[in-house]
Coordinates of C-alpha atoms in Angstrom, one line a residue:
E1 CA 23.7 -29.6 -119.9
R2 CA 21.4 -26.8 -118.9
R3 CA 20.4 -27.8 -115.5
R4 CA 24.3 -28.4 -114.9
R5 CA 25.1 -24.7 -116.1
Q6 CA 22.2 -23.4 -114.1
T7 CA 23.5 -25.0 -110.8
A8 CA 26.9 -23.9 -111.6
E9 CA 25.6 -20.2 -112.0
A10 CA 23.6 -20.5 -108.9
L11 CA 26.8 -21.7 -106.9
E12 CA 28.7 -18.9 -108.5
A13 CA 26.2 -16.2 -107.4
S14 CA 25.9 -17.6 -103.8
R15 CA 29.6 -17.6 -103.7
G16 CA 29.7 -13.8 -104.8
R17 CA 27.0 -13.2 -102.3
A18 CA 29.1 -14.6 -99.4
R19 CA 32.1 -12.7 -100.4
V20 CA 30.2 -9.3 -100.3
E21 CA 28.7 -10.2 -97.0
E22 CA 32.3 -11.3 -95.7
A23 CA 33.7 -7.9 -96.8
E24 CA 30.6 -5.9 -95.5
G25 CA 31.2 -7.7 -92.0
Q26 CA 34.9 -7.0 -92.0
Q27 CA 34.0 -3.4 -92.7
E28 CA 31.7 -3.3 -89.9
R29 CA 34.1 -4.7 -87.4
R30 CA 36.6 -2.2 -88.5
R31 CA 34.1 0.5 -87.9
L32 CA 33.2 -0.8 -84.6
E33 CA 36.7 -1.4 -83.5
A34 CA 37.6 2.3 -84.2
K35 CA 34.3 3.5 -82.5
L36 CA 35.3 1.5 -79.3
K37 CA 38.8 2.9 -79.4
G38 CA 37.4 6.4 -79.7
L39 CA 35.1 5.8 -76.8
A40 CA 37.7 4.5 -74.7
R41 CA 39.8 7.8 -75.4
T42 CA 37.0 10.0 -74.7
Q43 CA 36.1 8.2 -71.4
M44 CA 39.8 8.6 -70.5
L45 CA 39.5 12.3 -71.4
A46 CA 36.2 12.8 -69.4
A47 CA 37.9 11.0 -66.4
G48 CA 40.6 13.6 -66.6
R49 CA 43.1 10.7 -67.1
L50 CA 44.8 12.5 -70.0
D51 CA 44.2 15.6 -71.6
S52 CA 45.0 15.3 -75.4
T53 CA 47.3 18.2 -75.5
Q54 CA 49.0 17.3 -72.3
A55 CA 49.4 13.6 -73.6
R56 CA 50.8 14.8 -77.0
E57 CA 53.3 17.4 -75.1
R58 CA 54.6 14.6 -72.7
Q59 CA 55.4 12.4 -75.4
E60 CA 57.0 15.2 -77.6
N61 CA 58.8 16.0 -74.3
L62 CA 60.1 12.6 -73.7
A63 CA 61.1 12.1 -77.3
L64 CA 63.1 15.4 -77.2
V65 CA 64.8 14.4 -73.9
M66 CA 65.7 10.9 -75.2
G67 CA 67.0 12.3 -78.4
W68 CA 69.2 15.0 -76.5
R69 CA 70.3 12.3 -74.1
R70 CA 71.4 9.8 -77.1
R71 CA 73.1 12.8 -78.8
M72 CA 75.1 13.6 -75.6
L73 CA 76.1 10.2 -74.9
R74 CA 77.2 9.7 -78.5
R75 CA 79.4 12.8 -78.3
R76 CA 81.2 11.6 -75.1
G77 CA 81.6 8.1 -76.5
D78 CA 79.6 6.3 -74.0
P79 CA 77.2 3.4 -74.8
P80 CA 73.5 5.0 -74.5
T81 CA 71.8 3.8 -71.4
P82 CA 67.9 3.6 -71.3
T83 CA 67.9 4.5 -67.4
P84 CA 67.0 7.9 -66.7
T85 CA 68.9 8.2 -63.5
S86 CA 72.3 7.6 -65.1
G87 CA 72.6 11.3 -65.8
L88 CA 71.9 12.1 -62.1
R89 CA 74.3 9.4 -61.0
A90 CA 76.9 10.9 -63.3
A91 CA 76.3 14.3 -61.9
M92 CA 76.5 13.0 -58.3
S93 CA 79.8 11.2 -58.7
E94 CA 81.4 14.4 -60.4
R95 CA 80.2 16.6 -57.6
E96 CA 81.4 14.0 -54.9
S97 CA 84.8 13.9 -56.5
D98 CA 84.9 17.9 -56.3
G99 CA 84.5 17.3 -52.5
V100 CA 80.9 18.8 -52.4
G101 CA 79.0 15.6 -51.4
C102 CA 75.9 14.3 -53.1
S103 CA 73.5 16.2 -50.9
L104 CA 74.1 19.2 -53.2
A105 CA 73.7 17.1 -56.3
M106 CA 70.5 16.1 -55.0
G107 CA 69.4 19.5 -54.4
V108 CA 69.1 19.1 -50.7
G109 CA 70.5 21.8 -48.5

């Protein structure tokens, strides 16, 4: 009876240790992944691929433009289209109907 209890306790203790080790391993993995992400980012910054403020501004500008386009399209009643050239096409077709020609709409001449 005593031996059975001892083996049960030993088994439980080893299970507890295994759980702790697993948790520590996951924590270490998360820490390393975060470190790698940071390194990749700093490498890109060092390479001059993206300046953090530039990247943030670019994203904010894009969000602003897309939001503005959605509102304008909703106001007109057209379904919003994801193509960024549709606004230019619309401007061109309006100008063409005015008889100006697309060269002016494109900014040429």
